[in-house]
Structure formats: structure tokens, C-alpha cells
Amino acid sequence: MVFMRFRPQLIFSSLPRCIPKPRTPPAATLAAAAARRRHHTTAVFTSMAAPSEDVLRRALAERQAAVDAQAEAVRALKAGGGASKAGGGASKADVDAAVEALKALKIEAGAAARRLQQAVGAGAGGAAREELRQAVVNTLERKLFYIPSFKIYRGVAGLYDYGPPGCRVKANVLSFWRQHFVLEENMLEVDCPCVTPEIVLKASGHVEKFTDLMVKDEKTGTCYRADHLLKDFCKEKLEKDLTLPQEKADEFKRVLAILDDLSAEELGAKIKEYGIVAPDTKNPLSDPYPFNLMFQTSIGPTGLSVGYMRPETAQGIFVNFKDLYYYNGQKLPFAAAQIGQAFRNEISPRQGLLRVREFTLAEIEHFVDPEDKSHPKFVDVADLEFLMFPREMQLSGESAKLMKLGEAVSKGTVNNETLGYFIGRVYLFLTCLGIDKGRLRFRQHLPNEMAHYAADCWDAEIESSYGWIECVGIADRSAYDLRAHSEKSGVPLVAHEKFSKPREVEKLVIVPSKKDLGLAFKGNQKMVLEALEAMSEKEALEMKAALETQGETIFKVCTLGKDVVITKKMVSISMEKKLEHQRVFTPSVIEPSFGIGRIIYCLFEHSFYTRPSKSEEEQLNVFRFPPLVAPIKCTVFPLVKNQEFDDAAKVIAKALTTAGISHIIDTTAISIGRRYARTDEIGVPFAVTVDSTANVTIRERDSKEQVRVDINKVASVVQQLTEGQTTWGEVCEKYPAHVGPQGDQE
Amino acid sequence: MVFMRFRPQLIFSSLPRCIPKPRTPPAATLAAAAARRRHHTTAVFTSMAAPSEDVLRRALAERQAAVDAQAEAVRALKAGGGASKAGGGASKADVDAAVEALKALKIEAGAAARRLQQAVGAGAGGAAREELRQAVVNTLERKLFYIPSFKIYRGVAGLYDYGPPGCRVKANVLSFWRQHFVLEENMLEVDCPCVTPEIVLKASGHVEKFTDLMVKDEKTGTCYRADHLLKDFCKEKLEKDLTLPQEKADEFKRVLAILDDLSAEELGAKIKEYGIVAPDTKNPLSDPYPFNLMFQTSIGPTGLSVGYMRPETAQGIFVNFKDLYYYNGQKLPFAAAQIGQAFRNEISPRQGLLRVREFTLAEIEHFVDPEDKSHPKFVDVADLEFLMFPREMQLSGESAKLMKLGEAVSKGTVNNETLGYFIGRVYLFLTCLGIDKGRLRFRQHLPNEMAHYAADCWDAEIESSYGWIECVGIADRSAYDLRAHSEKSGVPLVAHEKFSKPREVEKLVIVPSKKDLGLAFKGNQKMVLEALEAMSEKEALEMKAALETQGETIFKVCTLGKDVVITKKMVSISMEKKLEHQRVFTPSVIEPSFGIGRIIYCLFEHSFYTRPSKSEEEQLNVFRFPPLVAPIKCTVFPLVKNQEFDDAAKVIAKALTTAGISHIIDTTAISIGRRYARTDEIGVPFAVTVDSTANVTIRERDSKEQVRVDINKVASVVQQLTEGQTTWGEVCEKYPAHVGPQGDQE
């Protein structure tokens, strides 16, 4: 996984840059800090792109001031205290005119308030999104796509089951993922345990850094995510308080933008400053402190061996690098992949099905020579064109725009061909599943979102009722992960490039003189010695020159925090020629990481629509899943209940089974229209209705068109349709249309 | 999952029978207590069936006694102290004869010892099994079917990764499982989280009872499974100490047979009695105490909400019963299924790949009306014939024998058709995967192995180098699990049968008089009242009769531990007639539960063989996987390195991809024989060798035969072979045999 959860160091802290930032958490997939951050930064940049909010806020303030002034004037007129007319009260006509003017001003102010409300997202658009989500989620839960886990025990926040149709959709998505990535690219798939010993996650940085900041209700002990409370407070102010002065609005927006960069102290200070209290009890809150998001456990019976449920699947691949490299005949590049459960003990899960405590990840680690990130199959995706959102466009307030992938790589917008290749493959994967091209964009990480070691990162973001959701992260993580495990385990995780003939290379040789250093620096000798040995080639050559010309030089020793004087006899620096037979290097890794649950949820939203029933009294729900994804490919309906039709249905079902087409027979004694509606609601693409024993009809879900097909051919036609060998259009041309008495959508 | 881990209550303890025994653990699948128990009981019964061990032990003792006596005689002769000849020493001839006789006796005793050694399993057979296992496991690890998890950090006992070929085999097995069970029977598949709140596992009995008994090295704190130490001690004695007196041997065997029924106290007493100490340090051991085998964790940030990693997937299905029943149109029977990870924090994992701490389970819960366990598709499996091992045969010391499934059900050996149907389906599943029919048996649980609520249980056991391994459990668990969750959650998990017309039923009505009970029993009133209400119909009618004739009666109140006198006015008992419109009942559940990892490991052993290389200098390893299971279906080899052949190979590869056939191209510059051997070793069934651009050869792995096929047809021929639409025999008839210069198995 790609993202860093905590980047305070990068921005606010004074930690030296040489301390590695944590390898980061499944942000890419579920519940990510990165997603939070992005959500906000995006919100800010969006408002920059359409700066009407500021203008509207000012306009509203002006209108409101005008209303206030006019109201004051009306009051003065009515009180007769107007100074304009000598001695007498204002005329009724004057008062009436003033009141009319006030009314007009109030209408204007009202309109301005509505415009502002819409602009800040609390208006009709937000409500429509909320309504769509409710309709989708209701259908999903009613049809058991999802079930809140352990429901009879009142459930556990952030845990959901996939019920029967959901489970099939998930299996279809994973099976297509395997086909599209693992088989197509001959990746080495592995399957590692979820239970992971502490040392692995220490090396990856998760034990130290995989945390969220938490506050507690000081009286009840209830826990909250500190950034959530601050975010809610600021959003509430911005959306509901339309009279907010512009400076205050700007401040809250700034806080939202930097929310994820705030340190514990800074978050605590803001919470105090704004007087934020526990939402449920209004009790005071503790100071924020880090809470590690891994589920901890103990391996074996002694209680001494700490383990965690893995927060991502990637580490299982990295620790196997050496074996996999040998398995691949010691050749680069190659990719390894893993599908599996990952875990994340969220403090207080929100966003329903998107932010959960256990989820399925599918991750690829593509290992390449850092000196050659070209990809032989890049040409296959170079002509793809889709919405891209490079960092420059985000920073300049533009929106994502259609770009050709080939150009994005050749212009250097995307760092290298391999990264570009995976971006293209991810685009194909998502759109084949049924994700709407218009609501899919590839967003590049901003400089402050990326780990310092990362070469480039792009997220596939899908627009849903929750906004733009990060569903796949595609990152060039350089050699960071392999290096971290090499260091911790002492096992070199490296690749070799054998030279066809040995090469002469110049190598820097630094030989400190322990004796002279000891005499000069006593107890500090070791630190000076290490600092000398750690010099870069450039530093060493500068020192060599200085020592040769001046005999001594000033040298800064970080670990001592001071400068020391180095003389000529303390160190010998030279460039020596050597013959090398091979190059040994740590491969770079390019990591596409898929949050399967998030992709599926967005797919549900993108596939959902409603249409009126025939009687137009109710809306019917439909999921327009492509056959690839549909939980069931075909239903078989005997039109009326009789033995002949039932037998014919069984013959068709048997043929479908042989053809490997999942299907159900629905013999319930309700109208055919009702039965169509019922399977439309779980997204079954084709229905076979048995109204004769010689030939039957096939109905397509979205067009509701029907054709007549011989009973012995029906299974093979459905097979061709579901496997993409023919289209519905072609079938309609080939077979006679059915326009019979069978009702549809009663 | 089926088994109870702990049954001390059943046999030794005096706990009342009304305390439910725990629903039991993944014994069926991995590391099961049940498996241990079975292993021993089986060993005992086997020795009964072939009682030669006792005979041999006696024979050896007699021979040894004869040797000792003769040796004594020789010594006496040599010392000249023989009383037989007056005055003089024995003649040299006498001594020589006696020595010869001693030698002959020693040879006889040696032979007897060898026979005994073989009979107790420590002889050549055991060594051969050990050798086979080593060869299989070496190949599996070298070819990355498995990798010890986190190997670069020295691994964690009981955790293994599936490497690339293993991962594909697993995916193939799971995909076939879905096809064979879920799709074929239209089961409702669900996918629930691994993280499970405590209340669910309290209801199932795991929190209280899912334990193993553990002892600690009193000085170092190292933990051991108490039963393992006792078992090792007894086995060692039986196998290595050939001079063991018969009574002692019988005692050790008896201990092995009842090992899993021993209470903590009894185990501790045996450990003390035999003077068993810590194996590594020889330090004394603590008393045994229960260790819960679930990985514990904490859900959410407060630390107050205990959770566990699920020890089985079944509970996720039971808690969803109500929703699934409605989803299925409130009709019985129906089955739900789940594939997923399960966890088990073994005290000290042994048996390599068979006993692990995290594993994949595939479980089915088939819900039926307890009054009708017939199955409409039972006829489809009734004619299957395979090795069955009913409990009577185990108890009478016979071996498993071939039985027709239909007869086993009609004779009542198998309790009901539905259970029988699943036994048949499991048989087909395992043999389709490539499990050897001769090393697969269905063993019925002995009465003391079954939970009291279970109607019948059968295990599919597969013979491996570790002995007979329980790989699938198939149990009729009656209504136990649904009742347990109904009770704990308060949500009725029941089914309804609507009557076509209301039925008149007689119902028992017991109405205790609180006032009179209170007067008579004061503080004990509540317990008497509850005992009255809990009477069975029979008990109540007896009491009614007694009260009517005698006016009072003696009544035993268990919870008070004494008898009380009940008088006529304390309780009114009557039978009342009521009209019922429906029957409400808790369904029974029939549970086939598959330990996927165990099945795969046994499959590896059954598929493995070696054959000499052409030079006969080394043995070549082969896995004879059927195409269904094979990690890769086809390899493509350009015979020699040139552009034309490489291009032809790519054309074939593209056609294979289109046909959905997994394959690899191997262009390494080693001989074709070596390359064949390399793919035989990972069980690739077909190899295409490109030695021309017009037509190429297809080689079958096990026969090593080759045919010539047109380059444009090769992908479709391989597809038909791997999908079972044609056989190798048919292909050989249709296409010309290749008998060219291509070497095989160098």
C-alpha cells in the first residue's frame, strides 16, 4: 500500500529527513487518512477552481447588511423619529415604500443565502446524493448483498458480511482480477497468513507509525478520532453558519486543508481553541494521543510473542522477495501478487460500507531495475484516453481533464512507462467491471502526500455519493520496502545483473586512521569515524581536495552536533579502479493496490438506477451489472405453473449448468412482471421465460426487449451473451422479436 | 465444524447431561483433538484386528528367555561346573554344541525382535513413509508450493505461505469446490469477517471449551501440550522398548486410546506417575491447565470489547440464519456455504503442513426439517461404492470395507439420506481432485467421539505419510447451533410450516400456584417452580395421576439436590386442545466441513511419484495432477533458440490465453529433456514443443507420449484436453505420434 498516514514530520516537525517515514497503510483502500486528506485538499482546490463561494459569501454579507440598514430605516420611519421631515412623522406612503424595499432586499438576501448554501454543498446536490445512497444501500441490504455482521447480537461497527449475491459479485470481481492481472502478466501469486509477527511490522514501520490521533470523553471514556471532531466542527460552521465572516470561513477551510498534517499538539490546541466537546455528552475531551490501528494478538501460548493481524498484504510479498526472484530465474522485471484479508481497528468507523475494520485487498508488487522502468507492453495502453488529474492541475485549481496516457508518460507527467502501464491496466479493469468512465479519474499525489522515497503516486478515484473515493493506489515506491526488510532481517534482498564482460569501475575508498582519530577525539572517535565513512562521493572528493591544498578542513558531525577539524593524517581518501563482474542492486517496486470492497461498493452505486413500473405507482430498482459481474447470469421462469413448463425449465437449467452459466429457476406463483422486477433488482442480465415447450423467450434486463429462441439453443445463446462472444444487438437481429402477452414490470 | 474437543464430561465427570457440550472446533480440518483421538483409537483397533503384536511380543519374550537360559548353560559348561559329568570339565564338543545352539537361539530372537519392530511401526514401513514425506516436502518447498512464512525472520511455527504454484492449486481447488457444491446445489454463499465479538463465541461454546491442556517447564516457562508429552512417552516405550512386559504394553496402549478423554487431573497424575519431564531441559513440569486456542484481540479503541479471530467459519452462517431463510423464500431445505480463513493458536504445532495456526476452511450448513431428512438427489449418488468404516466395524476390530452408499443408508448405517447425499458428493469431490480411492475412507464417529446432540458424524479420512488424516467432517448436528444462538441473542432462529388447514393439537399446560409454593418452600420457591415448569410431558402426566389419586407426591428438584413433597393445590396440570395454524421448529443442520489445506497436502502426497532419468543416475519427481488441479495447464517450449520458433511460441501462447488456459513459455537454453523434467516437477500436464513453424508436438506428462498437431489447432486441442472434452487416448488416435529426436528426461 502506498500512503503515509502521518506526515507531520514532513511539514511541521524538525525530525531529520534521514529517518524513514513509515511505509504506509491501506489508505489506498479503506478508510484512509490519505483519503481524508485528499477529500479536504480536493474540496479546497475545487473551491479555488470555482471561486464563487467566496464571492457568494461576500454578496450575502452585503445583502444582509443592506437588509439590516433598511430595517433600521423602516424602524426609524415608523417611530416617526425621522430627521428628514421637520416636526412630523413619516407619511404612510414613505413607510410602505421603505417596507417594500426591505422586502425586496430580504428576497435578494434569501436568494444569496440559497446560492451560498448550494455552493457549500449542504443544498440540493448533497440531499440528492444522500437520497441516492439511501436507495442503493436499502436495496443492497434488503437483497442481502450486504448484511451487518453479527446482526442478531446488534452487530459490530465497521464489520459487514457479503450475503449471497454480494458474495458472488465479489467472487466474480476477484476472478476477473486474477484473469486480468495475474494470468495475463504471469504474475507470481502468493497467499500468506493474516497473523504476522511483530518484527515484520516493525521493519515496515507499522508498529511505530500506523496510528490515528484519538481523544477521550473525560467522563465516560468514549473514544473519538480527534481529526473527525475538528473536521465536523469546521464543516458544520462552513455549511450551516451562512453569516460566518469571510476571515473565519477562510480559517476553517485552511484547517480542513491541513487537517491530516496537524501534530497531536496542534490538533489539541485547535480543539481547545474552538471549545470542541464530546458530541454525545458535551463533556470535556482529553488531549489527543496516538492509537495504533492494528489488531494486536499473541502468537503461541507464552504471551511473549506479539503478533498483529496484517494491515495490508504487501509485506508478505516483500519478505519472500528472495525466493520469488530465484523462482523467476533471477530475472527482472517480475511481479508478485496477493489477494487477502487485511485488518484495521478503526477508532470509530463511519462512511458505512467504505470504511470497515476488515476488508479484502488485492495487491501487486512489480519489481524492476531502477535504471530501466520501460515496459514492453506499454504500447498496448498508450492510446487510452481518460480523466487525469496531475498535481500541477490540482495546485492551479483546474479540474481533471481527458489525457492520452502515452502523452502523459512522454511528457513526464507520469514518471515512467511501467507506472503508466499499470495506470492503463487499472483503467481497463475498472471500466470492464462497469465503473462509469465519467466518474473515474486518476489523481496524482501532491508532493506533501507522498513518502519521500516514492518516485510517483497516482490514485484511481471513483466518484460516489461520498465524493471522490480512492479505490486503487498505483505507486512507484522505489527500493524503500526491500531495503527496510534487508536491514531488519540481515538477509540481502537484492538483484544481480551479470556483465557479459567485467567492467572497470572507479570506487571511492575512505580509510580513516583510528589511531589519529583516537588521539584527537578520544570518546568521540567512533562518531567522527562513522561520519567520515558515511560521506557521499561529492563530500569525500571535496574533503580530499581541501586536505591536499590546506592540510586540514572543517567537518560537521551530525551525531555530535558540532564541527570538528580533520587533518590530512586522520583520513586517506582515494579513487581506486576495480574490475566488477556484476551489478548488485535493490530493485524498485511499483505497487498497484486495490481496495476490493470499495471498488464493489462504487460499482453498486454506478450500476444502480430506477425506472417506473407499468402502473407508474412505484419505482423499480435495477442494477445494470455487466454479465462479468452479475451475481447470477440468467433466471429461468416457467410462465405459468404446469408440469410441461417446469420440465422444460429443468432441461434449460441443465444445459446452462453444463455451459457453466450460473442461474436460478423461479417458479413462484407471482406474475411474470413481478418476477422480472425481482431479478432486475439483483442485476440478473438475462431471463428465459418458458411459455412453450418448443421455443422460449430471452429477455435483456435494461432494454426489456425479448427474442424467441429454440429451446435447444437457448443455453448456448445465453452463454455467448454472457461470455461476450455476441452482443444483444446481434441476437436481436438474428432471432425474431417477441411481442407477446407476457407482462413486464407490473 | 463438527467435533468436540473435550469430552471429559461425557466419560469421567459427573456434570449433569443438561449442560451443553461445546460446539466444536475445526478439529475436522486441522490439528484436531478428534484427529488425535481417532488416530489412537484406530491404532488400537488395528492391533486388535491383527493381533500379531501381542503374539510377537510374547514370542520375543520366550525367545529371549531361551537365549538367556542357553547363555547360562554355556557359561556353566565353560566354567566346568557342570554337574552332569562326574569330576571333570565339559568336553569341547559339548561346549561347541551349546554355543551353536545359543547362536541359533539368538538368530531366532533377533528375527522375532524385527518382526515385533515392524508390527509396532518403527520398522521399515515407518521409514519408507518418512522417506516419501521428505521427498514430497522437499519438492514442494523447493518449487515454492509452500514457503515457511516470514522465513527471512526465521519464521513462525505453524504458519506457511502458498507460493506461486501452491497458490494456483489452492485457487483451482476452491474454484472446483464452488462449482461442485455452491453452484450445483444453488447454495447461499456468504463471506463474513474473521474478527468476531466474544458474545458469538460464548454462545457457540468456544470461549469456555475450545482449549487444549498445557504444561510448562517449571524453570524456563516453555509450554507443551500435556497430551503430546504423554503420547510421545507411551509411543516411545511401545516402539523402542521391545522387552516391555505385556501388561505394561497393554497399559500404554490403553492410555493412548483414552488420551483425549483424560481430564487435567488425570493427565497430570499420569505425567507424575511416569516421571515425564520437559523434553529439552529435563526440568520438572507444571500441572496441566487449559489454554484457549483462539487468537484474542480487542475491537475498537477502548480495550473493553474482546474479540477473537474465528476458529471456524460456521458461526457466521448460523447468526445469519434468519435473513438467509427469508432470502430463500422461507423454504426448507436450503444450504449456506462459506470459504474463509480460520485461526487456531496451537500450543506447539507439529505435523508440518497439516497442523497450522491459520488455514482455509470451506463449510456448508444444510438446514433441514428434522422430521424430513430425505434428499431428492440421493438417487444420483446411491450407487457409489467406496471404503466405509462404520462404528460397529471399528469396535469389532475389522477394517474399512467397500460398501454401496445406497445400502449404507437403507440399512441405517448412515443416519439419513441428506447426510448420505453429502458423503457421496464429498467422495466425488475428493476423487475428482485426484485423491486415491484406495487411500480414502469414510469413518463414522464412535459414540464417545460425538457430541450428545449429534445424530451422526462421518469423516472423510485420507491416508498420508502421517497416517489416516481427517480432511472433511460431515455431521448431522441436529438443532444445537441454532438453539444456542437463539438463546443467547433472544432472536428466534426458527422455521415455519404453514398448515393447509388448522390442526387441533393437545398441549400440556402446567400452572404452578406461586402462593402455595411460597408458603411451603419460602426461599426455595423459585427453584421448585422452575423444576415444575420444566417437566416433560411424561413426568407431568405421572404427577397429575399421582396428585389425583394420592393428593401429593415426591418430586426431585435437581437444582436443590433433594426431594420435596408437592401437594394437589401447588400445581394444576392439564392437557388442553388448541387449534394450530403452523408448526414452528428449529431446523436441523447437516454440516460438511472441509479443511482445504489438509486436502491439498494429501493430494500432493497422492500425486507424487518418481521415475528414473534416461541416464538412470537420478530420480525425477513428478506430480500427476489432473488438469483441474494443475497449477499451470501447459508449457510452451521453443526447441532451440531462434526467432521463428520464439514467434511461433508467442502465437500459441496468445491462442492459449484466449482459450483461458494458464501456461508459461520456457525459452531457457537448456535441453528439452531438462525442461520437461522441470515442468513435470510442478505437475504441468501438457507441453507443447515448437520444433517447426507449421506443426508442433504435444507431450503428455505421465505417458511421455507425443503427438504432432497443426500449430493453429494446438490451443484448441489443449483446451479440450484440460476441460475434459477429450482424453489423451483419443488425441493419440486422432493425431500422428511424434517419434523424433526430441530427448526426454535426460
Coordinates of N, CA and C in Angstrom, one line a residue, chain A residues 18 102 111 466 587 719:
Chain A
C18 N 16.6 12.0 7.4 CA 17.1 10.6 7.1 C 16.3 9.5 7.9
L102 N -37.5 46.9 1.8 CA -37.0 45.9 2.8 C -37.3 44.5 2.3
A111 N -32.1 34.7 -1.6 CA -31.6 34.1 -2.8 C -30.1 33.9 -2.7
Y466 N -20.4 9.6 -1.6 CA -19.5 10.2 -0.5 C -18.4 11.1 -1.1
P587 N 16.0 -3.8 -6.2 CA 15.0 -3.4 -7.2 C 14.1 -2.3 -6.7
Q719 N -25.0 -18.3 -23.1 CA -23.5 -18.5 -22.9 C -22.7 -17.5 -23.7

